[in-house]
């Protein structure tokens, strides 16, 4: 229970201005409700945007990892035969887990 002491000046202000705290709370509720409605109106676009940002974040993390580990860009050539040739291939997780300096890159063809 809260008890407030009101002076004659406070009573006068209540009469001339009214309950400003109640007005502020009502206005705040109205703003939040409007914001919630606006968010729901744009939910589909927001979700698509969030998905795109998440994908971009993942790609940037891959790029940072590739830069840190000195990965090189693959060389894609057009041949009739489909083949993959990898020279000094490395796996990022193995390279991090294996003791420093003992990881051996592998060739694949």
XYZ file of C-alpha atoms in Angstrom:
109
model
C 0.000 0.000 0.000
C 1.310 3.409 -0.951
C 0.296 6.581 0.790
C 0.895 10.006 -0.724
C 0.714 13.323 1.002
C -0.744 16.062 -1.183
C -0.234 19.715 -0.548
C -2.728 22.322 -1.661
C -0.432 23.091 -4.634
C -0.511 19.414 -5.657
C -4.303 19.357 -5.418
C -4.396 22.473 -7.584
C -2.097 20.825 -10.166
C -4.264 17.681 -10.153
C -7.272 19.850 -10.918
C -5.591 21.875 -13.682
C -3.404 19.199 -15.289
C -5.072 15.972 -14.244
C -3.479 12.594 -13.601
C -0.362 12.927 -15.768
C 1.049 9.562 -14.627
C -2.095 7.765 -15.820
C -1.937 9.657 -19.118
C 1.728 8.629 -19.596
C 0.955 4.959 -18.829
C -2.013 4.957 -21.239
C 0.085 6.579 -23.966
C 2.882 4.060 -23.407
C 0.425 1.147 -23.721
C -0.999 2.651 -26.919
C 2.481 3.059 -28.453
C 3.495 -0.523 -27.563
C 0.234 -1.925 -28.960
C 0.690 0.022 -32.208
C 4.281 -1.188 -32.476
C 3.217 -4.814 -31.922
C 0.571 -4.482 -34.647
C 3.086 -2.942 -37.060
C 5.566 -5.754 -36.380
C 2.883 -8.393 -36.994
C 1.831 -6.625 -40.218
C 5.417 -6.950 -41.497
C 6.241 -10.342 -39.973
C 6.879 -12.090 -43.293
C 9.290 -9.398 -44.531
C 11.030 -9.241 -41.158
C 11.544 -13.002 -41.104
C 12.957 -12.952 -44.656
C 15.288 -10.129 -43.635
C 16.419 -12.005 -40.516
C 17.068 -15.132 -42.598
C 19.152 -13.125 -45.067
C 21.130 -11.524 -42.232
C 21.753 -14.953 -40.675
C 22.974 -16.325 -44.014
C 25.227 -13.311 -44.531
C 26.594 -13.735 -40.998
C 27.407 -17.389 -41.737
C 29.140 -16.515 -45.022
C 31.176 -13.788 -43.303
C 32.228 -16.261 -40.602
C 33.317 -18.740 -43.272
C 35.293 -15.970 -44.984
C 36.960 -14.961 -41.708
C 37.843 -18.603 -41.008
C 39.234 -19.033 -44.530
C 41.321 -15.883 -44.103
C 42.611 -16.926 -40.659
C 43.558 -20.414 -41.881
C 44.976 -19.123 -45.197
C 42.596 -21.162 -47.350
C 42.777 -20.620 -51.082
C 40.007 -20.316 -53.603
C 39.253 -23.428 -55.679
C 40.177 -23.432 -59.339
C 37.188 -24.677 -61.330
C 37.936 -25.958 -64.824
C 35.538 -27.315 -67.423
C 36.283 -30.867 -68.480
C 34.248 -33.612 -70.063
C 35.181 -35.885 -67.193
C 33.957 -34.839 -63.818
C 36.736 -35.019 -61.310
C 37.985 -33.328 -58.187
C 41.657 -32.749 -57.610
C 42.736 -31.362 -54.290
C 46.335 -30.513 -53.482
C 47.260 -30.069 -49.821
C 43.615 -30.341 -48.785
C 42.831 -29.338 -45.237
C 39.809 -29.738 -43.007
C 39.230 -26.702 -40.760
C 37.990 -28.671 -37.750
C 40.758 -31.280 -37.934
C 43.337 -28.555 -38.254
C 42.070 -26.852 -35.096
C 41.711 -30.073 -33.073
C 45.020 -31.736 -33.969
C 48.066 -30.636 -31.994
C 49.834 -27.621 -33.415
C 52.073 -28.513 -36.331
C 51.158 -32.203 -36.592
C 48.293 -31.918 -39.092
C 49.260 -33.221 -42.534
C 47.388 -31.830 -45.584
C 46.213 -34.474 -48.084
C 45.956 -34.687 -51.876
C 42.808 -36.126 -53.457
C 42.094 -36.999 -57.064
